[in-house]
Amino acid sequence: MSVFDCGIYVIKCLPTGRHYVGQSLRVGRRLRGHVKRLEARTHANAYLQSAWNKYGQENFKFSKVLVCAPDNLTLYERIVADSLYDCGLFNVNGFADSSNRSQMSYLVKSR
């Protein structure tokens, strides 16, 4: 694993402007996993899956938006998600955290 594989990624639905924000130690591998599950219609996020089914793969953009150390993944995932909150998020279960896997950031909760 390269340090450059670790970071934050965004999946954007171009017609709606909604985003799915995630983190991974291996971003490229994680994004390929999302595509595989979306194509198989088995993605765990029903909202993202529904948009994929409606608009098709050609209307989604997959991007690594930030490279960071593993210890900073959760912090930066929250910062990116907070910055995109007003555009709309597909994330429904909060964000990963080593102590609480469904914890939302304070900024998002307060809106």
GROMACS .gro file of N, CA, C and O in nm, residues 9-97:
model
  356
    9TYR      N    1  -1.257   1.029  -0.101
    9TYR     CA    2  -1.309   1.026  -0.236
    9TYR      C    3  -1.453   1.076  -0.236
    9TYR      O    4  -1.521   1.078  -0.134
   10VAL      N    5  -1.498   1.117  -0.356
   10VAL     CA    6  -1.634   1.165  -0.374
   10VAL      C    7  -1.691   1.099  -0.499
   10VAL      O    8  -1.624   1.089  -0.602
   11ILE      N    9  -1.815   1.055  -0.488
   11ILE     CA   10  -1.891   1.008  -0.603
   11ILE      C   11  -2.002   1.111  -0.623
   11ILE      O   12  -2.082   1.135  -0.533
   12LYS      N   13  -2.003   1.173  -0.740
   12LYS     CA   14  -2.100   1.280  -0.766
   12LYS      C   15  -2.199   1.237  -0.875
   12LYS      O   16  -2.158   1.190  -0.981
   13CYS      N   17  -2.326   1.255  -0.847
   13CYS     CA   18  -2.431   1.234  -0.947
   13CYS      C   19  -2.447   1.367  -1.021
   13CYS      O   20  -2.493   1.466  -0.963
   14LEU      N   21  -2.406   1.371  -1.146
   14LEU     CA   22  -2.404   1.496  -1.221
   14LEU      C   23  -2.543   1.559  -1.240
   14LEU      O   24  -2.556   1.681  -1.222
   15PRO      N   25  -2.648   1.482  -1.272
   15PRO     CA   26  -2.779   1.546  -1.291
   15PRO      C   27  -2.838   1.609  -1.164
   15PRO      O   28  -2.909   1.709  -1.171
   16THR      N   29  -2.810   1.550  -1.048
   16THR     CA   30  -2.870   1.601  -0.924
   16THR      C   31  -2.775   1.686  -0.842
   16THR      O   32  -2.819   1.763  -0.757
   17GLY      N   33  -2.645   1.668  -0.862
   17GLY     CA   34  -2.546   1.741  -0.783
   17GLY      C   35  -2.521   1.679  -0.646
   17GLY      O   36  -2.443   1.734  -0.568
   18ARG      N   37  -2.586   1.568  -0.614
   18ARG     CA   38  -2.566   1.503  -0.484
   18ARG      C   39  -2.434   1.426  -0.484
   18ARG      O   40  -2.388   1.378  -0.588
   19HIS      N   41  -2.376   1.412  -0.364
   19HIS     CA   42  -2.245   1.349  -0.348
   19HIS      C   43  -2.250   1.236  -0.246
   19HIS      O   44  -2.329   1.240  -0.152
   20TYR      N   45  -2.162   1.141  -0.265
   20TYR     CA   46  -2.133   1.038  -0.166
   20TYR      C   47  -1.987   1.058  -0.128
   20TYR      O   48  -1.900   1.058  -0.215
   21VAL      N   49  -1.960   1.080  -0.002
   21VAL     CA   50  -1.824   1.106   0.046
   21VAL      C   51  -1.777   0.984   0.124
   21VAL      O   52  -1.851   0.930   0.208
   22GLY      N   53  -1.654   0.940   0.097
   22GLY     CA   54  -1.600   0.826   0.169
   22GLY      C   55  -1.452   0.838   0.191
   22GLY      O   56  -1.386   0.928   0.139
   23GLN      N   57  -1.400   0.745   0.270
   23GLN     CA   58  -1.258   0.740   0.300
   23GLN      C   59  -1.208   0.598   0.280
   23GLN      O   60  -1.285   0.503   0.292
   24SER      N   61  -1.081   0.585   0.248
   24SER     CA   62  -1.025   0.452   0.230
   24SER      C   63  -0.872   0.457   0.238
   24SER      O   64  -0.811   0.557   0.203
   25LEU      N   65  -0.817   0.346   0.282
   25LEU     CA   66  -0.673   0.329   0.277
   25LEU      C   67  -0.627   0.303   0.134
   25LEU      O   68  -0.512   0.326   0.099
   26ARG      N   69  -0.719   0.255   0.050
   26ARG     CA   70  -0.693   0.226  -0.091
   26ARG      C   71  -0.808   0.281  -0.175
   26ARG      O   72  -0.901   0.209  -0.210
   27VAL      N   73  -0.801   0.407  -0.207
   27VAL     CA   74  -0.912   0.476  -0.273
   27VAL      C   75  -0.948   0.414  -0.407
   27VAL      O   76  -1.066   0.390  -0.435
   28GLY      N   77  -0.851   0.386  -0.491
   28GLY     CA   78  -0.881   0.330  -0.622
   28GLY      C   79  -0.956   0.198  -0.611
   28GLY      O   80  -1.056   0.175  -0.681
   29ARG      N   81  -0.909   0.114  -0.522
   29ARG     CA   82  -0.974  -0.016  -0.500
   29ARG      C   83  -1.116   0.003  -0.446
   29ARG      O   84  -1.209  -0.066  -0.488
   30ARG      N   85  -1.133   0.097  -0.355
   30ARG     CA   86  -1.264   0.123  -0.296
   30ARG      C   87  -1.362   0.174  -0.402
   30ARG      O   88  -1.478   0.133  -0.407
   31LEU      N   89  -1.317   0.264  -0.488
   31LEU     CA   90  -1.405   0.317  -0.593
   31LEU      C   91  -1.445   0.206  -0.691
   31LEU      O   92  -1.561   0.200  -0.733
   32ARG      N   93  -1.352   0.119  -0.726
   32ARG     CA   94  -1.386   0.006  -0.813
   32ARG      C   95  -1.490  -0.084  -0.747
   32ARG      O   96  -1.580  -0.136  -0.813
   33GLY      N   97  -1.480  -0.100  -0.615
   33GLY     CA   98  -1.578  -0.179  -0.541
   33GLY      C   99  -1.716  -0.115  -0.546
   33GLY      O  100  -1.817  -0.185  -0.560
   34HIS      N  101  -1.721   0.017  -0.535
   34HIS     CA  102  -1.850   0.087  -0.546
   34HIS      C  103  -1.912   0.061  -0.684
   34HIS      O  104  -2.031   0.029  -0.693
   35VAL      N  105  -1.833   0.077  -0.789
   35VAL     CA  106  -1.884   0.057  -0.924
   35VAL      C  107  -1.935  -0.087  -0.941
   35VAL      O  108  -2.044  -0.109  -0.995
   36LYS      N  109  -1.859  -0.182  -0.893
   36LYS     CA  110  -1.898  -0.323  -0.905
   36LYS      C  111  -2.033  -0.348  -0.838
   36LYS      O  112  -2.122  -0.412  -0.896
   37ARG      N  113  -2.051  -0.297  -0.717
   37ARG     CA  114  -2.178  -0.317  -0.645
   37ARG      C  115  -2.292  -0.238  -0.709
   37ARG      O  116  -2.405  -0.286  -0.715
   38LEU      N  117  -2.264  -0.119  -0.759
   38LEU     CA  118  -2.369  -0.041  -0.826
   38LEU      C  119  -2.413  -0.110  -0.955
   38LEU      O  120  -2.533  -0.118  -0.983
   39GLU      N  121  -2.317  -0.160  -1.031
   39GLU     CA  122  -2.353  -0.232  -1.154
   39GLU      C  123  -2.433  -0.358  -1.125
   39GLU      O  124  -2.522  -0.394  -1.201
   40ALA      N  125  -2.402  -0.424  -1.014
   40ALA     CA  126  -2.472  -0.547  -0.975
   40ALA      C  127  -2.605  -0.516  -0.905
   40ALA      O  128  -2.679  -0.608  -0.870
   41ARG      N  129  -2.631  -0.388  -0.883
   41ARG     CA  130  -2.753  -0.342  -0.813
   41ARG      C  131  -2.761  -0.396  -0.670
   41ARG      O  132  -2.869  -0.428  -0.621
   42THR      N  133  -2.645  -0.403  -0.605
   42THR     CA  134  -2.638  -0.455  -0.469
   42THR      C  135  -2.572  -0.357  -0.372
   42THR      O  136  -2.531  -0.396  -0.263
   43HIS      N  137  -2.562  -0.231  -0.409
   43HIS     CA  138  -2.495  -0.133  -0.323
   43HIS      C  139  -2.575  -0.115  -0.195
   43HIS      O  140  -2.699  -0.111  -0.196
   44ALA      N  141  -2.507  -0.101  -0.084
   44ALA     CA  142  -2.572  -0.087   0.047
   44ALA      C  143  -2.647   0.045   0.063
   44ALA      O  144  -2.740   0.053   0.142
   45ASN      N  145  -2.607   0.148  -0.011
   45ASN     CA  146  -2.673   0.277  -0.001
   45ASN      C  147  -2.786   0.284  -0.105
   45ASN      O  148  -2.762   0.302  -0.225
   46ALA      N  149  -2.909   0.271  -0.058
   46ALA     CA  150  -3.025   0.265  -0.147
   46ALA      C  151  -3.043   0.393  -0.228
   46ALA      O  152  -3.088   0.387  -0.344
   47TYR      N  153  -3.010   0.508  -0.172
   47TYR     CA  154  -3.026   0.634  -0.243
   47TYR      C  155  -2.927   0.646  -0.359
   47TYR      O  156  -2.964   0.686  -0.469
   48LEU      N  157  -2.803   0.609  -0.332
   48LEU     CA  158  -2.702   0.610  -0.437
   48LEU      C  159  -2.738   0.508  -0.545
   48LEU      O  160  -2.729   0.536  -0.664
   49GLN      N  161  -2.781   0.390  -0.504
   49GLN     CA  162  -2.819   0.285  -0.599
   49GLN      C  163  -2.935   0.330  -0.686
   49GLN      O  164  -2.935   0.309  -0.807
   50SER      N  165  -3.034   0.394  -0.626
   50SER     CA  166  -3.150   0.442  -0.702
   50SER      C  167  -3.109   0.545  -0.807
   50SER      O  168  -3.156   0.541  -0.921
   51ALA      N  169  -3.022   0.638  -0.769
   51ALA     CA  170  -2.974   0.739  -0.864
   51ALA      C  171  -2.895   0.673  -0.977
   51ALA      O  172  -2.909   0.710  -1.094
   52TRP      N  173  -2.813   0.576  -0.943
   52TRP     CA  174  -2.734   0.503  -1.043
   52TRP      C  175  -2.828   0.433  -1.143
   52TRP      O  176  -2.808   0.439  -1.263
   53ASN      N  177  -2.930   0.367  -1.090
   53ASN     CA  178  -3.026   0.297  -1.176
   53ASN      C  179  -3.098   0.395  -1.268
   53ASN      O  180  -3.126   0.364  -1.384
   54LYS      N  181  -3.130   0.512  -1.217
   54LYS     CA  182  -3.206   0.611  -1.294
   54LYS      C  183  -3.120   0.681  -1.399
   54LYS      O  184  -3.163   0.699  -1.514
   55TYR      N  185  -2.998   0.723  -1.362
   55TYR     CA  186  -2.917   0.807  -1.450
   55TYR      C  187  -2.806   0.733  -1.524
   55TYR      O  188  -2.756   0.784  -1.625
   56GLY      N  189  -2.763   0.618  -1.476
   56GLY     CA  190  -2.658   0.541  -1.542
   56GLY      C  191  -2.518   0.588  -1.507
   56GLY      O  192  -2.497   0.700  -1.462
   57GLN      N  193  -2.422   0.498  -1.529
   57GLN     CA  194  -2.283   0.523  -1.492
   57GLN      C  195  -2.225   0.649  -1.557
   57GLN      O  196  -2.145   0.719  -1.495
   58GLU      N  197  -2.268   0.678  -1.679
   58GLU     CA  198  -2.212   0.793  -1.750
   58GLU      C  199  -2.246   0.926  -1.682
   58GLU      O  200  -2.185   1.029  -1.713
   59ASN      N  201  -2.339   0.926  -1.589
   59ASN     CA  202  -2.378   1.048  -1.519
   59ASN      C  203  -2.322   1.056  -1.377
   59ASN      O  204  -2.374   1.130  -1.294
   60PHE      N  205  -2.215   0.980  -1.352
   60PHE     CA  206  -2.148   0.983  -1.223
   60PHE      C  207  -2.001   1.013  -1.243
   60PHE      O  208  -1.939   0.966  -1.338
   61LYS      N  209  -1.947   1.093  -1.151
   61LYS     CA  210  -1.805   1.126  -1.153
   61LYS      C  211  -1.743   1.072  -1.024
   61LYS      O  212  -1.793   1.100  -0.915
   62PHE      N  213  -1.634   0.997  -1.038
   62PHE     CA  214  -1.563   0.939  -0.925
   62PHE      C  215  -1.430   1.010  -0.911
   62PHE      O  216  -1.352   1.016  -1.006
   63SER      N  217  -1.404   1.067  -0.793
   63SER     CA  218  -1.283   1.146  -0.774
   63SER      C  219  -1.217   1.119  -0.640
   63SER      O  220  -1.285   1.110  -0.538
   64LYS      N  221  -1.085   1.112  -0.642
   64LYS     CA  222  -1.008   1.118  -0.518
   64LYS      C  223  -0.985   1.267  -0.494
   64LYS      O  224  -0.927   1.335  -0.579
   65VAL      N  225  -1.034   1.319  -0.384
   65VAL     CA  226  -1.027   1.463  -0.362
   65VAL      C  227  -0.918   1.504  -0.264
   65VAL      O  228  -0.884   1.622  -0.258
   66LEU      N  229  -0.863   1.407  -0.190
   66LEU     CA  230  -0.763   1.442  -0.091
   66LEU      C  231  -0.679   1.321  -0.057
   66LEU      O  232  -0.732   1.212  -0.039
   67VAL      N  233  -0.549   1.340  -0.049
   67VAL     CA  234  -0.457   1.237  -0.002
   67VAL      C  235  -0.416   1.276   0.138
   67VAL      O  236  -0.383   1.393   0.164
   68CYS      N  237  -0.422   1.180   0.233
   68CYS     CA  238  -0.385   1.212   0.370
   68CYS      C  239  -0.333   1.088   0.441
   68CYS      O  240  -0.346   0.976   0.392
   69ALA      N  241  -0.279   1.109   0.559
   69ALA     CA  242  -0.233   0.998   0.643
   69ALA      C  243  -0.354   0.924   0.698
   69ALA      O  244  -0.459   0.985   0.721
   70PRO      N  245  -0.340   0.795   0.722
   70PRO     CA  246  -0.452   0.717   0.776
   70PRO      C  247  -0.513   0.776   0.903
   70PRO      O  248  -0.635   0.771   0.921
   71ASP      N  249  -0.432   0.834   0.988
   71ASP     CA  250  -0.482   0.890   1.113
   71ASP      C  251  -0.574   1.010   1.093
   71ASP      O  252  -0.648   1.048   1.183
   72ASN      N  253  -0.571   1.071   0.975
   72ASN     CA  254  -0.651   1.190   0.948
   72ASN      C  255  -0.773   1.163   0.861
   72ASN      O  256  -0.845   1.257   0.825
   73LEU      N  257  -0.799   1.038   0.826
   73LEU     CA  258  -0.909   1.007   0.735
   73LEU      C  259  -1.044   1.059   0.783
   73LEU      O  260  -1.117   1.124   0.709
   74THR      N  261  -1.079   1.029   0.906
   74THR     CA  262  -1.211   1.068   0.956
   74THR      C  263  -1.227   1.220   0.962
   74THR      O  264  -1.330   1.274   0.923
   75LEU      N  265  -1.125   1.289   1.007
   75LEU     CA  266  -1.128   1.435   1.013
   75LEU      C  267  -1.154   1.493   0.875
   75LEU      O  268  -1.245   1.576   0.856
   76TYR      N  269  -1.077   1.450   0.776
   76TYR     CA  270  -1.091   1.507   0.642
   76TYR      C  271  -1.219   1.462   0.573
   76TYR      O  272  -1.278   1.538   0.495
   77GLU      N  273  -1.266   1.341   0.601
   77GLU     CA  274  -1.393   1.298   0.545
   77GLU      C  275  -1.504   1.391   0.592
   77GLU      O  276  -1.590   1.433   0.514
   78ARG      N  277  -1.502   1.426   0.718
   78ARG     CA  278  -1.603   1.517   0.773
   78ARG      C  279  -1.592   1.656   0.715
   78ARG      O  280  -1.693   1.720   0.685
   79ILE      N  281  -1.471   1.704   0.697
   79ILE     CA  282  -1.452   1.838   0.640
   79ILE      C  283  -1.506   1.842   0.497
   79ILE      O  284  -1.578   1.935   0.460
   80VAL      N  285  -1.474   1.740   0.418
   80VAL     CA  286  -1.524   1.736   0.280
   80VAL      C  287  -1.676   1.724   0.278
   80VAL      O  288  -1.744   1.796   0.205
   81ALA      N  289  -1.731   1.636   0.361
   81ALA     CA  290  -1.877   1.619   0.366
   81ALA      C  291  -1.945   1.748   0.410
   81ALA      O  292  -2.048   1.788   0.353
   82ASP      N  293  -1.890   1.814   0.510
   82ASP     CA  294  -1.948   1.940   0.556
   82ASP      C  295  -1.947   2.045   0.444
   82ASP      O  296  -2.042   2.121   0.428
   83SER      N  297  -1.839   2.047   0.367
   83SER     CA  298  -1.829   2.147   0.259
   83SER      C  299  -1.927   2.119   0.146
   83SER      O  300  -1.964   2.210   0.072
   84LEU      N  301  -1.972   1.995   0.132
   84LEU     CA  302  -2.066   1.958   0.026
   84LEU      C  303  -2.209   1.942   0.075
   84LEU      O  304  -2.299   1.912  -0.003
   85TYR      N  305  -2.231   1.962   0.203
   85TYR     CA  306  -2.362   1.934   0.263
   85TYR      C  307  -2.476   2.006   0.191
   85TYR      O  308  -2.581   1.948   0.164
   86ASP      N  309  -2.459   2.133   0.159
   86ASP     CA  310  -2.565   2.210   0.096
   86ASP      C  311  -2.595   2.164  -0.047
   86ASP      O  312  -2.702   2.194  -0.100
   87CYS      N  313  -2.504   2.091  -0.109
   87CYS     CA  314  -2.527   2.036  -0.243
   87CYS      C  315  -2.611   1.910  -0.237
   87CYS      O  316  -2.668   1.868  -0.337
   88GLY      N  317  -2.616   1.848  -0.121
   88GLY     CA  318  -2.688   1.723  -0.103
   88GLY      C  319  -2.592   1.605  -0.094
   88GLY      O  320  -2.498   1.596  -0.171
   89LEU      N  321  -2.617   1.520   0.004
   89LEU     CA  322  -2.531   1.402   0.025
   89LEU      C  323  -2.614   1.275   0.016
   89LEU      O  324  -2.728   1.272   0.061
   90PHE      N  325  -2.552   1.172  -0.039
   90PHE     CA  326  -2.612   1.039  -0.036
   90PHE      C  327  -2.582   0.970   0.097
   90PHE      O  328  -2.649   0.874   0.132
   91ASN      N  329  -2.481   1.015   0.168
   91ASN     CA  330  -2.443   0.953   0.295
   91ASN      C  331  -2.560   0.961   0.392
   91ASN      O  332  -2.612   1.068   0.418
   92VAL      N  333  -2.601   0.846   0.445
   92VAL     CA  334  -2.717   0.842   0.534
   92VAL      C  335  -2.684   0.794   0.674
   92VAL      O  336  -2.760   0.814   0.767
   93ASN      N  337  -2.570   0.729   0.692
   93ASN     CA  338  -2.534   0.671   0.822
   93ASN      C  339  -2.422   0.745   0.891
   93ASN      O  340  -2.352   0.688   0.974
   94GLY      N  341  -2.403   0.870   0.860
   94GLY     CA  342  -2.295   0.944   0.922
   94GLY      C  343  -2.162   0.906   0.859
   94GLY      O  344  -2.157   0.860   0.746
   95PHE      N  345  -2.056   0.921   0.935
   95PHE     CA  346  -1.923   0.899   0.882
   95PHE      C  347  -1.843   0.810   0.975
   95PHE      O  348  -1.868   0.804   1.094
   96ALA      N  349  -1.748   0.742   0.917
   96ALA     CA  350  -1.666   0.647   0.993
   96ALA      C  351  -1.592   0.716   1.106
   96ALA      O  352  -1.548   0.829   1.094
   97ASP      N  353  -1.581   0.647   1.214
   97ASP     CA  354  -1.508   0.695   1.331
   97ASP      C  355  -1.465   0.572   1.408
   97ASP      O  356  -1.541   0.479   1.422
   0.00000   0.00000   0.00000
